Amino acid sequence: MISYSGLSNPVGFSKMRVLGRVRRPMLLVAALTLATLLAAPAQPGAAEPSIEAGSEATLFQNVRIFDGKSSALSAVASVLVRGNSIERISTSPIAPGAGTLVIDGGGRTLMPGLIDAHWHAMLIRTTPGNAVFGDVGYINLLAGAEAKDTLMRGFTTVRDVGGPVFGLKHAIDDGIVVGPRIYPSGAMITVTSGHGDFRQLSDLPRQVGGPPTRGELIGGMAIADSPDEVRVRVREQLMQGASQIKLTAGGGVSSPFSPIDVVAFTEAELRAAVEAAQNWGTYVTVHAFTSDAIQQAIAAGVTCIEHGFLMDDATAKLIASKGVWLSLQPIPKELVQGFPVGSVQRAKADEVWSGVARTYELAKKYKIKTAWGTDVLFSQALAQQQGAILASLVRWYTPAEVLIMATGTNAQLLAMSGKRSPYPGKLGVVEEGALADLLLVDGNPIADIKLVADPGKNFVLIMKDGKIYKNTLSH
Ligand SMILES: [Zn+2]
């Protein structure tokens, strides 16, 4: 910890920090300078991402467009990006202005950057133990390294549904770390014993209003056991920049004291969260597997359900009739096998996993608004399969439907954040005026969805916010 004891007034200090005029102790200045040097962009040519600076516009010529909405590619077209958005799309040639970088697409496919709607940027490369008890600096650096890989897999946006991610997001948005856009939830809000309460029994009893536990201190989780406590926790996340709020409305697999079948919050507690989020123009999403947990959440005004793997037919019908979102994940078997055979967690994982296929069938049957995500946890190897997990959706959907879900449809879910969206503008589509998050694919992913499973080879250009982070055509 750096001591600010030389400053006379802590309140005055925080005011100065907002204005960006903090007189930092010398040591900190030196450390920041070093950090800036270490974070300098890598030289192009290596496997490192390289931002092609210098041109304020990029013109893609000779591309066929998958626009994130329709199931067929466009005729051969040109797409002009200026600044961070798409200025013009035309099947007639567009003349490049002075200083415009021209990319000859060679008939390849130009598509929107991919969106993962259920991601935990802080919880991929760390271990469960380290996530709660480890060194925060190290956890952030791990997450920064993973964020770069995430973008280089073609994922230009993630919806982060739990974890202390605000610092990482800030560093990415400032250009210090390379990574995707992040829609942060901040801490997972849980009841005592709920999914996300990773305390030991020796931590009990909790004194309401007492000192927070380590997991709460670092912003990973927040325990709330009354409507008033829920409101405080929700507002704490909003104050830090949460674009949506995540509560765990039912039991979870990885939590030690959280049976799958339980309903965690009361309806009044969930409603308090919904009100606080709505007052900020955004929404609540809940982790829930069972019909009971889902039905209570919907009664409380929750508008997005994560998982839903153990719901019955009537609950699926209710989700559809209320226009509630279902954020689904085709959980790969490897995620289940990460839990030791014979453990409580493994038994819970097996039970939940068996419901995945049925839930996709229900989502299709009732035409539920369905988002796609991966929910990779504690495995860099599985994260590398992010595109392959997306492609595995062809068990239930056509390749075009899969690609639309991971672009245009997921972006509609992101748009529920309203004015709390950190990135005003349209995502997930290739259309005039939309934000320029684009992939140039060597082939037609609608004809061959497996292309998205090998992004290193097949995504020859990756653009986020108008900046090119990968371009193998020019080398
Ligand atoms: Zn999750």
CSV table of C-alpha atoms and ligand atoms in Angstrom, one decimal:
chain,number,residue,atom,x,y,z
A,1,MET,CA,0.0,0.0,0.0
A,2,ILE,CA,1.2,3.5,-0.8
A,3,SER,CA,0.8,5.9,2.1
A,4,TYR,CA,-0.7,9.2,1.4
A,5,SER,CA,0.1,10.4,4.9
A,6,GLY,CA,1.8,13.5,3.6
A,7,LEU,CA,-1.6,14.8,2.4
A,8,SER,CA,-3.4,16.8,5.0
A,9,ASN,CA,-7.0,16.2,4.0
A,10,PRO,CA,-8.1,12.9,2.6
A,11,VAL,CA,-11.4,14.4,1.4
A,12,GLY,CA,-9.5,17.1,-0.5
A,13,PHE,CA,-7.3,14.4,-1.9
A,14,SER,CA,-10.2,12.4,-3.4
A,15,LYS,CA,-11.5,15.6,-5.0
A,16,MET,CA,-8.1,16.3,-6.6
A,17,ARG,CA,-8.0,12.8,-7.9
A,18,VAL,CA,-11.3,13.3,-9.7
A,19,LEU,CA,-9.7,16.3,-11.4
A,20,GLY,CA,-6.6,14.4,-12.3
A,21,ARG,CA,-4.3,16.7,-10.5
A,22,VAL,CA,-3.0,14.5,-7.7
A,23,ARG,CA,0.5,15.3,-6.5
A,24,ARG,CA,1.7,11.8,-6.2
A,25,PRO,CA,4.6,10.8,-4.0
A,26,MET,CA,7.8,10.5,-6.1
A,27,LEU,CA,8.1,6.8,-5.8
A,28,LEU,CA,4.7,6.3,-7.3
A,29,VAL,CA,5.5,8.7,-10.2
A,30,ALA,CA,8.6,6.6,-10.9
A,31,ALA,CA,6.6,3.4,-10.8
A,32,LEU,CA,4.0,4.8,-13.1
A,33,THR,CA,6.6,5.9,-15.6
A,34,LEU,CA,8.2,2.4,-15.6
A,35,ALA,CA,4.7,0.9,-16.0
A,36,THR,CA,4.1,3.1,-19.0
A,37,LEU,CA,7.4,2.0,-20.6
A,38,LEU,CA,6.6,-1.6,-20.0
A,39,ALA,CA,3.2,-1.2,-21.5
A,40,ALA,CA,4.6,0.4,-24.7
A,41,PRO,CA,3.0,-1.2,-27.8
A,42,ALA,CA,4.9,-4.3,-29.1
A,43,GLN,CA,6.7,-4.1,-32.4
A,44,PRO,CA,4.6,-5.3,-35.3
A,45,GLY,CA,5.5,-8.6,-36.9
A,46,ALA,CA,5.6,-10.7,-33.7
A,47,ALA,CA,2.7,-12.7,-32.4
A,48,GLU,CA,1.9,-9.7,-30.3
A,49,PRO,CA,-1.1,-7.5,-31.3
A,50,SER,CA,0.0,-4.5,-33.2
A,51,ILE,CA,-2.1,-1.4,-33.5
A,52,GLU,CA,-1.8,0.1,-37.0
A,53,ALA,CA,-1.8,3.8,-36.1
A,54,GLY,CA,-1.5,6.8,-38.4
A,55,SER,CA,-4.6,6.5,-40.6
A,56,GLU,CA,-7.8,8.0,-39.5
A,57,ALA,CA,-9.8,5.9,-42.0
A,58,THR,CA,-9.7,2.3,-43.2
A,59,LEU,CA,-11.3,1.2,-46.4
A,60,PHE,CA,-12.1,-2.5,-46.9
A,61,GLN,CA,-12.5,-3.3,-50.6
A,62,ASN,CA,-13.7,-6.5,-52.2
A,63,VAL,CA,-15.3,-8.0,-49.1
A,64,ARG,CA,-18.6,-10.0,-48.7
A,65,ILE,CA,-20.4,-8.9,-45.5
A,66,PHE,CA,-22.0,-11.0,-42.8
A,67,ASP,CA,-23.9,-8.1,-41.1
A,68,GLY,CA,-24.8,-9.8,-37.8
A,69,LYS,CA,-28.5,-9.9,-38.8
A,70,SER,CA,-29.2,-11.8,-42.0
A,71,SER,CA,-28.3,-15.3,-42.8
A,72,ALA,CA,-26.6,-14.7,-46.2
A,73,LEU,CA,-23.5,-12.8,-47.2
A,74,SER,CA,-23.8,-9.6,-49.1
A,75,ALA,CA,-22.6,-9.1,-52.7
A,76,VAL,CA,-19.0,-7.9,-53.0
A,77,ALA,CA,-18.8,-4.5,-51.3
A,78,SER,CA,-16.6,-1.8,-49.8
A,79,VAL,CA,-16.8,-0.7,-46.2
A,80,LEU,CA,-15.3,2.6,-45.1
A,81,VAL,CA,-14.4,3.1,-41.4
A,82,ARG,CA,-13.6,6.5,-40.1
A,83,GLY,CA,-12.6,7.1,-36.5
A,84,ASN,CA,-14.3,4.4,-34.5
A,85,SER,CA,-17.3,3.8,-36.6
A,86,ILE,CA,-18.5,2.6,-40.0
A,87,GLU,CA,-19.1,5.6,-42.2
A,88,ARG,CA,-20.2,4.0,-45.5
A,89,ILE,CA,-21.0,0.6,-47.0
A,90,SER,CA,-21.5,0.3,-50.8
A,91,THR,CA,-21.5,-2.2,-53.6
A,92,SER,CA,-20.1,0.5,-55.8
A,93,PRO,CA,-16.4,1.4,-55.4
A,94,ILE,CA,-15.6,3.9,-52.6
A,95,ALA,CA,-12.7,6.2,-53.5
A,96,PRO,CA,-10.2,6.3,-50.6
A,97,GLY,CA,-9.4,9.8,-49.4
A,98,ALA,CA,-5.9,10.9,-48.5
A,99,GLY,CA,-4.4,9.1,-45.6
A,100,THR,CA,-6.9,6.2,-45.8
A,101,LEU,CA,-5.5,2.7,-45.2
A,102,VAL,CA,-6.8,0.5,-48.0
A,103,ILE,CA,-7.3,-3.2,-47.3
A,104,ASP,CA,-8.0,-5.5,-50.2
A,105,GLY,CA,-10.2,-8.2,-48.7
A,106,GLY,CA,-9.7,-10.5,-51.7
A,107,GLY,CA,-13.4,-11.7,-51.5
A,108,ARG,CA,-13.1,-12.7,-47.8
A,109,THR,CA,-15.9,-12.2,-45.3
A,110,LEU,CA,-16.1,-9.1,-43.2
A,111,MET,CA,-18.2,-9.6,-40.1
A,112,PRO,CA,-18.9,-8.0,-36.7
A,113,GLY,CA,-16.5,-8.8,-33.8
A,114,LEU,CA,-17.8,-11.6,-31.6
A,115,ILE,CA,-19.5,-11.0,-28.3
A,116,ASP,CA,-19.4,-13.4,-25.3
A,117,ALA,CA,-22.4,-12.6,-23.1
A,118,HIS,CA,-21.2,-14.7,-20.1
A,119,TRP,CA,-17.6,-14.1,-19.3
A,120,HIS,CA,-15.5,-13.7,-16.2
A,121,ALA,CA,-12.4,-11.8,-17.3
A,122,MET,CA,-10.9,-12.0,-13.8
A,123,LEU,CA,-11.5,-15.7,-13.3
A,124,ILE,CA,-9.9,-17.4,-16.3
A,125,ARG,CA,-6.2,-17.9,-15.5
A,126,THR,CA,-6.3,-17.7,-11.7
A,127,THR,CA,-7.2,-20.6,-9.5
A,128,PRO,CA,-10.3,-20.6,-7.3
A,129,GLY,CA,-8.2,-20.2,-4.2
A,130,ASN,CA,-6.1,-17.4,-5.6
A,131,ALA,CA,-9.2,-15.6,-6.9
A,132,VAL,CA,-10.3,-15.0,-3.3
A,133,PHE,CA,-7.1,-15.1,-1.3
A,134,GLY,CA,-4.3,-14.4,-3.9
A,135,ASP,CA,-2.3,-11.2,-4.6
A,136,VAL,CA,-4.6,-8.7,-6.4
A,137,GLY,CA,-1.8,-7.3,-8.5
A,138,TYR,CA,-0.9,-10.7,-9.9
A,139,ILE,CA,-4.6,-11.6,-10.5
A,140,ASN,CA,-5.0,-8.3,-12.5
A,141,LEU,CA,-1.9,-9.0,-14.6
A,142,LEU,CA,-3.1,-12.5,-15.4
A,143,ALA,CA,-6.4,-11.1,-16.4
A,144,GLY,CA,-4.7,-8.5,-18.6
A,145,ALA,CA,-2.8,-11.2,-20.4
A,146,GLU,CA,-6.0,-13.2,-20.9
A,147,ALA,CA,-7.8,-10.1,-22.1
A,148,LYS,CA,-5.3,-9.7,-25.0
A,149,ASP,CA,-5.8,-13.3,-26.0
A,150,THR,CA,-9.6,-12.8,-25.8
A,151,LEU,CA,-9.4,-10.0,-28.3
A,152,MET,CA,-7.0,-11.9,-30.5
A,153,ARG,CA,-9.6,-14.7,-30.7
A,154,GLY,CA,-11.9,-12.2,-32.3
A,155,PHE,CA,-14.0,-11.4,-29.2
A,156,THR,CA,-14.2,-7.6,-29.3
A,157,THR,CA,-16.8,-7.4,-26.5
A,158,VAL,CA,-17.5,-9.4,-23.4
A,159,ARG,CA,-20.3,-9.1,-20.8
A,160,ASP,CA,-18.6,-9.7,-17.5
A,161,VAL,CA,-21.0,-11.4,-15.1
A,162,GLY,CA,-19.0,-11.3,-11.9
A,163,GLY,CA,-15.6,-10.4,-10.7
A,164,PRO,CA,-13.5,-7.4,-9.7
A,165,VAL,CA,-13.1,-6.2,-13.3
A,166,PHE,CA,-13.4,-2.4,-13.2
A,167,GLY,CA,-9.6,-1.8,-13.1
A,168,LEU,CA,-9.0,-4.1,-16.1
A,169,LYS,CA,-11.8,-2.5,-18.1
A,170,HIS,CA,-10.4,1.0,-17.3
A,171,ALA,CA,-6.9,-0.1,-18.4
A,172,ILE,CA,-8.2,-1.5,-21.7
A,173,ASP,CA,-10.4,1.5,-22.4
A,174,ASP,CA,-7.3,3.8,-21.8
A,175,GLY,CA,-5.2,1.8,-24.2
A,176,ILE,CA,-2.8,0.6,-21.5
A,177,VAL,CA,-3.8,-3.1,-21.9
A,178,VAL,CA,-5.1,-4.7,-25.1
A,179,GLY,CA,-8.4,-6.4,-24.7
A,180,PRO,CA,-12.1,-6.4,-25.5
A,181,ARG,CA,-14.8,-4.0,-24.6
A,182,ILE,CA,-16.1,-5.0,-21.2
A,183,TYR,CA,-19.6,-4.6,-19.9
A,184,PRO,CA,-18.9,-5.1,-16.2
A,185,SER,CA,-21.2,-6.3,-13.4
A,186,GLY,CA,-18.7,-6.0,-10.7
A,187,ALA,CA,-19.1,-8.1,-7.6
A,188,MET,CA,-21.5,-11.1,-7.7
A,189,ILE,CA,-24.2,-10.2,-5.2
A,190,THR,CA,-25.1,-13.2,-3.1
A,191,VAL,CA,-26.9,-14.1,0.2
A,192,THR,CA,-25.1,-15.8,3.0
A,193,SER,CA,-24.5,-19.4,1.9
A,194,GLY,CA,-25.4,-18.5,-1.7
A,195,HIS,CA,-23.5,-19.1,-4.9
A,196,GLY,CA,-20.6,-16.7,-4.6
A,197,ASP,CA,-20.3,-16.9,-0.8
A,198,PHE,CA,-16.9,-18.6,-0.7
A,199,ARG,CA,-16.3,-18.0,3.0
A,200,GLN,CA,-15.3,-20.8,5.3
A,201,LEU,CA,-17.6,-21.9,8.2
A,202,SER,CA,-15.0,-20.4,10.5
A,203,ASP,CA,-15.8,-17.0,9.1
A,204,LEU,CA,-19.3,-17.2,10.7
A,205,PRO,CA,-21.1,-15.5,12.2
A,206,ARG,CA,-21.1,-12.4,10.0
A,207,GLN,CA,-21.8,-9.2,11.9
A,208,VAL,CA,-24.2,-7.1,9.8
A,209,GLY,CA,-22.4,-3.8,9.1
A,210,GLY,CA,-19.2,-5.4,10.3
A,211,PRO,CA,-15.9,-5.5,8.4
A,212,PRO,CA,-16.0,-7.1,4.9
A,213,THR,CA,-14.4,-10.4,4.1
A,214,ARG,CA,-11.4,-10.6,1.7
A,215,GLY,CA,-13.6,-11.5,-1.3
A,216,GLU,CA,-15.8,-8.5,-0.6
A,217,LEU,CA,-12.8,-6.2,-0.1
A,218,ILE,CA,-11.4,-7.0,-3.5
A,219,GLY,CA,-14.8,-6.6,-5.2
A,220,GLY,CA,-15.3,-10.2,-6.2
A,221,MET,CA,-18.5,-10.8,-4.2
A,222,ALA,CA,-20.9,-9.0,-2.1
A,223,ILE,CA,-23.0,-10.5,0.6
A,224,ALA,CA,-26.5,-9.1,1.2
A,225,ASP,CA,-29.2,-10.5,3.5
A,226,SER,CA,-32.0,-7.9,3.4
A,227,PRO,CA,-33.5,-5.6,0.8
A,228,ASP,CA,-31.6,-2.7,2.4
A,229,GLU,CA,-28.3,-4.5,2.1
A,230,VAL,CA,-29.1,-5.5,-1.5
A,231,ARG,CA,-29.7,-1.8,-2.4
A,232,VAL,CA,-26.3,-0.8,-0.8
A,233,ARG,CA,-24.5,-3.6,-2.7
A,234,VAL,CA,-26.2,-2.8,-6.0
A,235,ARG,CA,-25.5,0.9,-5.7
A,236,GLU,CA,-21.8,0.2,-4.9
A,237,GLN,CA,-21.5,-1.6,-8.2
A,238,LEU,CA,-23.3,1.1,-10.1
A,239,MET,CA,-21.0,3.8,-8.5
A,240,GLN,CA,-18.0,1.9,-9.8
A,241,GLY,CA,-19.4,1.8,-13.4
A,242,ALA,CA,-21.4,-1.5,-13.5
A,243,SER,CA,-23.3,-1.7,-16.8
A,244,GLN,CA,-25.7,-4.3,-15.3
A,245,ILE,CA,-26.1,-6.0,-12.0
A,246,LYS,CA,-25.6,-9.7,-11.3
A,247,LEU,CA,-27.2,-11.6,-8.4
A,248,THR,CA,-27.2,-15.3,-7.7
A,249,ALA,CA,-30.8,-16.2,-7.3
A,250,GLY,CA,-30.3,-19.9,-6.8
A,251,GLY,CA,-27.7,-22.5,-5.9
A,252,GLY,CA,-24.5,-22.9,-7.9
A,253,VAL,CA,-22.0,-25.6,-8.8
A,254,SER,CA,-18.7,-24.3,-7.5
A,255,SER,CA,-19.9,-22.8,-4.2
A,256,PRO,CA,-19.3,-25.0,-1.1
A,257,PHE,CA,-22.5,-24.3,0.8
A,258,SER,CA,-25.0,-23.7,-1.9
A,259,PRO,CA,-27.3,-26.6,-2.8
A,260,ILE,CA,-28.5,-26.5,-6.4
A,261,ASP,CA,-32.2,-26.6,-5.4
A,262,VAL,CA,-32.3,-23.6,-3.1
A,263,VAL,CA,-33.9,-20.3,-3.8
A,264,ALA,CA,-31.4,-17.8,-2.5
A,265,PHE,CA,-33.0,-14.3,-2.2
A,266,THR,CA,-36.5,-13.4,-1.2
A,267,GLU,CA,-38.7,-11.7,-3.8
A,268,ALA,CA,-38.4,-8.5,-1.8
A,269,GLU,CA,-34.6,-8.6,-1.9
A,270,LEU,CA,-34.6,-9.2,-5.7
A,271,ARG,CA,-37.1,-6.4,-6.2
A,272,ALA,CA,-34.8,-4.0,-4.2
A,273,ALA,CA,-32.0,-4.9,-6.7
A,274,VAL,CA,-34.3,-4.4,-9.7
A,275,GLU,CA,-35.5,-1.0,-8.4
A,276,ALA,CA,-32.0,0.2,-7.7
A,277,ALA,CA,-30.8,-0.9,-11.2
A,278,GLN,CA,-33.8,0.5,-12.9
A,279,ASN,CA,-33.3,3.9,-11.2
A,280,TRP,CA,-30.0,3.9,-13.0
A,281,GLY,CA,-31.6,2.9,-16.3
A,282,THR,CA,-30.2,-0.6,-16.4
A,283,TYR,CA,-31.2,-4.1,-15.5
A,284,VAL,CA,-30.5,-7.1,-13.2
A,285,THR,CA,-29.5,-10.5,-14.4
A,286,VAL,CA,-29.5,-13.5,-12.2
A,287,HIS,CA,-27.7,-16.8,-12.0
A,288,ALA,CA,-30.6,-19.4,-11.7
A,289,PHE,CA,-30.9,-23.1,-12.7
A,290,THR,CA,-34.3,-24.1,-11.3
A,291,SER,CA,-37.9,-23.2,-12.1
A,292,ASP,CA,-38.5,-21.9,-8.6
A,293,ALA,CA,-35.5,-19.5,-8.7
A,294,ILE,CA,-36.4,-18.3,-12.2
A,295,GLN,CA,-40.1,-17.8,-11.5
A,296,GLN,CA,-39.4,-15.8,-8.3
A,297,ALA,CA,-36.8,-13.6,-10.2
A,298,ILE,CA,-39.3,-12.9,-13.0
A,299,ALA,CA,-41.9,-12.0,-10.4
A,300,ALA,CA,-39.4,-9.5,-8.9
A,301,GLY,CA,-38.9,-7.8,-12.3
A,302,VAL,CA,-35.6,-9.5,-13.3
A,303,THR,CA,-35.2,-9.3,-17.1
A,304,CYS,CA,-32.3,-11.7,-17.8
A,305,ILE,CA,-31.7,-15.2,-16.6
A,306,GLU,CA,-28.2,-16.9,-16.7
A,307,HIS,CA,-28.2,-20.6,-17.4
A,308,GLY,CA,-31.7,-21.9,-16.6
A,309,PHE,CA,-30.5,-25.5,-17.1
A,310,LEU,CA,-32.9,-27.2,-14.7
A,311,MET,CA,-36.1,-25.3,-15.7
A,312,ASP,CA,-39.3,-27.0,-16.7
A,313,ASP,CA,-41.5,-26.4,-19.7
A,314,ALA,CA,-43.9,-24.0,-18.0
A,315,THR,CA,-41.0,-21.8,-16.8
A,316,ALA,CA,-39.6,-21.7,-20.4
A,317,LYS,CA,-43.0,-20.6,-21.5
A,318,LEU,CA,-43.1,-17.9,-18.8
A,319,ILE,CA,-39.7,-16.6,-19.9
A,320,ALA,CA,-40.9,-16.3,-23.5
A,321,SER,CA,-44.2,-14.7,-22.6
A,322,LYS,CA,-42.5,-12.0,-20.4
A,323,GLY,CA,-39.9,-11.3,-23.1
A,324,VAL,CA,-37.2,-12.1,-20.5
A,325,TRP,CA,-33.7,-12.9,-21.9
A,326,LEU,CA,-32.1,-16.3,-21.4
A,327,SER,CA,-28.3,-16.1,-21.4
A,328,LEU,CA,-27.3,-19.7,-22.3
A,329,GLN,CA,-24.0,-21.6,-22.5
A,330,PRO,CA,-23.3,-24.8,-24.3
A,331,ILE,CA,-21.2,-26.0,-21.3
A,332,PRO,CA,-18.4,-28.3,-22.6
A,333,LYS,CA,-18.0,-31.6,-20.8
A,334,GLU,CA,-14.4,-30.5,-19.9
A,335,LEU,CA,-15.7,-27.9,-17.6
A,336,VAL,CA,-17.6,-30.5,-15.6
A,337,GLN,CA,-14.6,-32.8,-15.6
A,338,GLY,CA,-12.6,-30.1,-13.9
A,339,PHE,CA,-14.3,-31.1,-10.6
A,340,PRO,CA,-12.9,-34.2,-8.9
A,341,VAL,CA,-15.0,-37.3,-9.2
A,342,GLY,CA,-16.9,-37.9,-5.9
A,343,SER,CA,-16.8,-34.3,-4.8
A,344,VAL,CA,-20.0,-32.4,-4.0
A,345,GLN,CA,-19.2,-29.9,-6.8
A,346,ARG,CA,-18.9,-32.8,-9.4
A,347,ALA,CA,-22.3,-34.2,-8.4
A,348,LYS,CA,-23.8,-30.8,-8.9
A,349,ALA,CA,-22.0,-30.2,-12.2
A,350,ASP,CA,-23.2,-33.5,-13.6
A,351,GLU,CA,-26.8,-32.7,-12.6
A,352,VAL,CA,-26.7,-29.3,-14.2
A,353,TRP,CA,-24.8,-30.4,-17.3
A,354,SER,CA,-27.4,-33.0,-18.1
A,355,GLY,CA,-29.9,-30.2,-18.5
A,356,VAL,CA,-28.0,-28.2,-21.1
A,357,ALA,CA,-29.3,-29.8,-24.2
A,358,ARG,CA,-32.9,-29.8,-23.0
A,359,THR,CA,-32.7,-26.1,-22.2
A,360,TYR,CA,-31.6,-25.3,-25.7
A,361,GLU,CA,-34.5,-27.3,-27.0
A,362,LEU,CA,-36.9,-25.3,-24.7
A,363,ALA,CA,-35.4,-22.0,-25.8
A,364,LYS,CA,-36.0,-23.0,-29.4
A,365,LYS,CA,-39.5,-24.4,-28.8
A,366,TYR,CA,-40.7,-21.1,-27.2
A,367,LYS,CA,-38.6,-18.8,-29.3
A,368,ILE,CA,-37.0,-17.3,-26.1
A,369,LYS,CA,-34.7,-14.3,-26.6
A,370,THR,CA,-31.5,-16.3,-26.3
A,371,ALA,CA,-28.0,-14.9,-25.8
A,372,TRP,CA,-24.8,-17.0,-26.0
A,373,GLY,CA,-21.8,-17.1,-23.7
A,374,THR,CA,-19.2,-19.5,-22.5
A,375,ASP,CA,-18.8,-19.2,-18.7
A,376,VAL,CA,-15.2,-20.4,-18.8
A,377,LEU,CA,-13.8,-20.5,-15.3
A,378,PHE,CA,-10.2,-21.2,-14.1
A,379,SER,CA,-8.9,-22.7,-17.4
A,380,GLN,CA,-6.8,-20.9,-19.9
A,381,ALA,CA,-7.0,-24.1,-22.1
A,382,LEU,CA,-10.8,-23.9,-22.2
A,383,ALA,CA,-10.7,-20.1,-22.9
A,384,GLN,CA,-8.6,-20.9,-26.0
A,385,GLN,CA,-11.7,-23.0,-27.1
A,386,GLN,CA,-14.0,-19.9,-26.9
A,387,GLY,CA,-14.6,-20.0,-30.7
A,388,ALA,CA,-15.0,-23.8,-30.7
A,389,ILE,CA,-17.6,-23.5,-27.9
A,390,LEU,CA,-19.5,-21.1,-30.1
A,391,ALA,CA,-19.2,-23.4,-33.1
A,392,SER,CA,-20.6,-26.3,-31.0
A,393,LEU,CA,-24.0,-24.5,-31.1
A,394,VAL,CA,-24.6,-26.2,-34.4
A,395,ARG,CA,-26.0,-29.0,-32.4
A,396,TRP,CA,-29.2,-26.8,-32.2
A,397,TYR,CA,-28.8,-24.0,-34.7
A,398,THR,CA,-27.7,-23.3,-38.3
A,399,PRO,CA,-24.3,-21.7,-38.6
A,400,ALA,CA,-26.0,-18.4,-39.6
A,401,GLU,CA,-28.2,-18.5,-36.5
A,402,VAL,CA,-25.1,-19.2,-34.4
A,403,LEU,CA,-23.2,-16.3,-35.8
A,404,ILE,CA,-26.2,-13.9,-35.5
A,405,MET,CA,-26.6,-15.0,-31.8
A,406,ALA,CA,-22.9,-14.2,-31.0
A,407,THR,CA,-23.1,-10.8,-32.8
A,408,GLY,CA,-26.4,-8.9,-33.4
A,409,THR,CA,-28.4,-10.8,-30.8
A,410,ASN,CA,-25.9,-10.6,-28.0
A,411,ALA,CA,-25.6,-6.9,-28.8
A,412,GLN,CA,-29.3,-6.4,-28.2
A,413,LEU,CA,-28.8,-7.8,-24.7
A,414,LEU,CA,-25.9,-5.4,-24.2
A,415,ALA,CA,-28.2,-2.6,-25.2
A,416,MET,CA,-30.4,-3.3,-22.2
A,417,SER,CA,-27.7,-1.4,-20.2
A,418,GLY,CA,-29.1,1.8,-21.7
A,419,LYS,CA,-27.2,4.9,-20.7
A,420,ARG,CA,-25.0,2.7,-18.4
A,421,SER,CA,-23.5,1.2,-21.5
A,422,PRO,CA,-19.8,2.1,-21.4
A,423,TYR,CA,-19.7,2.3,-25.2
A,424,PRO,CA,-22.4,4.4,-26.7
A,425,GLY,CA,-23.1,3.3,-30.2
A,426,LYS,CA,-24.3,0.2,-32.0
A,427,LEU,CA,-22.4,-3.1,-31.6
A,428,GLY,CA,-22.7,-6.5,-33.2
A,429,VAL,CA,-23.6,-5.4,-36.7
A,430,VAL,CA,-22.0,-4.2,-39.8
A,431,GLU,CA,-24.1,-1.2,-40.8
A,432,GLU,CA,-23.5,2.5,-41.4
A,433,GLY,CA,-23.1,4.3,-38.1
A,434,ALA,CA,-22.2,1.2,-36.1
A,435,LEU,CA,-19.1,1.0,-34.0
A,436,ALA,CA,-16.2,-0.5,-36.0
A,437,ASP,CA,-15.6,-3.8,-34.4
A,438,LEU,CA,-14.8,-6.0,-37.4
A,439,LEU,CA,-13.2,-9.3,-38.3
A,440,LEU,CA,-11.9,-10.3,-41.7
A,441,VAL,CA,-12.4,-14.0,-42.1
A,442,ASP,CA,-10.4,-16.1,-44.6
A,443,GLY,CA,-13.5,-18.0,-45.9
A,444,ASN,CA,-17.2,-18.0,-45.4
A,445,PRO,CA,-18.2,-18.9,-41.8
A,446,ILE,CA,-21.8,-19.4,-42.7
A,447,ALA,CA,-20.7,-22.2,-45.0
A,448,ASP,CA,-18.0,-23.4,-42.6
A,449,ILE,CA,-18.7,-22.5,-38.9
A,450,LYS,CA,-15.5,-24.3,-37.9
A,451,LEU,CA,-13.6,-21.2,-39.2
A,452,VAL,CA,-14.4,-19.4,-35.9
A,453,ALA,CA,-12.8,-22.3,-33.9
A,454,ASP,CA,-9.3,-21.4,-35.3
A,455,PRO,CA,-9.1,-17.6,-35.1
A,456,GLY,CA,-5.3,-17.6,-35.2
A,457,LYS,CA,-5.4,-19.0,-38.7
A,458,ASN,CA,-8.7,-17.7,-40.1
A,459,PHE,CA,-9.2,-14.2,-38.6
A,460,VAL,CA,-6.7,-12.4,-40.8
A,461,LEU,CA,-7.7,-9.0,-39.5
A,462,ILE,CA,-9.2,-7.9,-36.2
A,463,MET,CA,-10.4,-4.4,-35.6
A,464,LYS,CA,-11.9,-2.9,-32.4
A,465,ASP,CA,-13.2,0.6,-32.1
A,466,GLY,CA,-11.7,1.5,-35.6
A,467,LYS,CA,-8.2,0.3,-34.6
A,468,ILE,CA,-6.5,-2.7,-36.2
A,469,TYR,CA,-5.0,-5.1,-33.6
A,470,LYS,CA,-4.2,-7.9,-36.1
A,471,ASN,CA,-3.5,-7.8,-39.8
A,472,THR,CA,-1.7,-10.7,-41.4
A,473,LEU,CA,-2.6,-9.5,-44.9
A,474,SER,CA,0.0,-6.8,-44.8
A,475,HIS,CA,2.9,-8.9,-43.7
B,1,ZN,ZN,-20.7,-17.5,-14.7
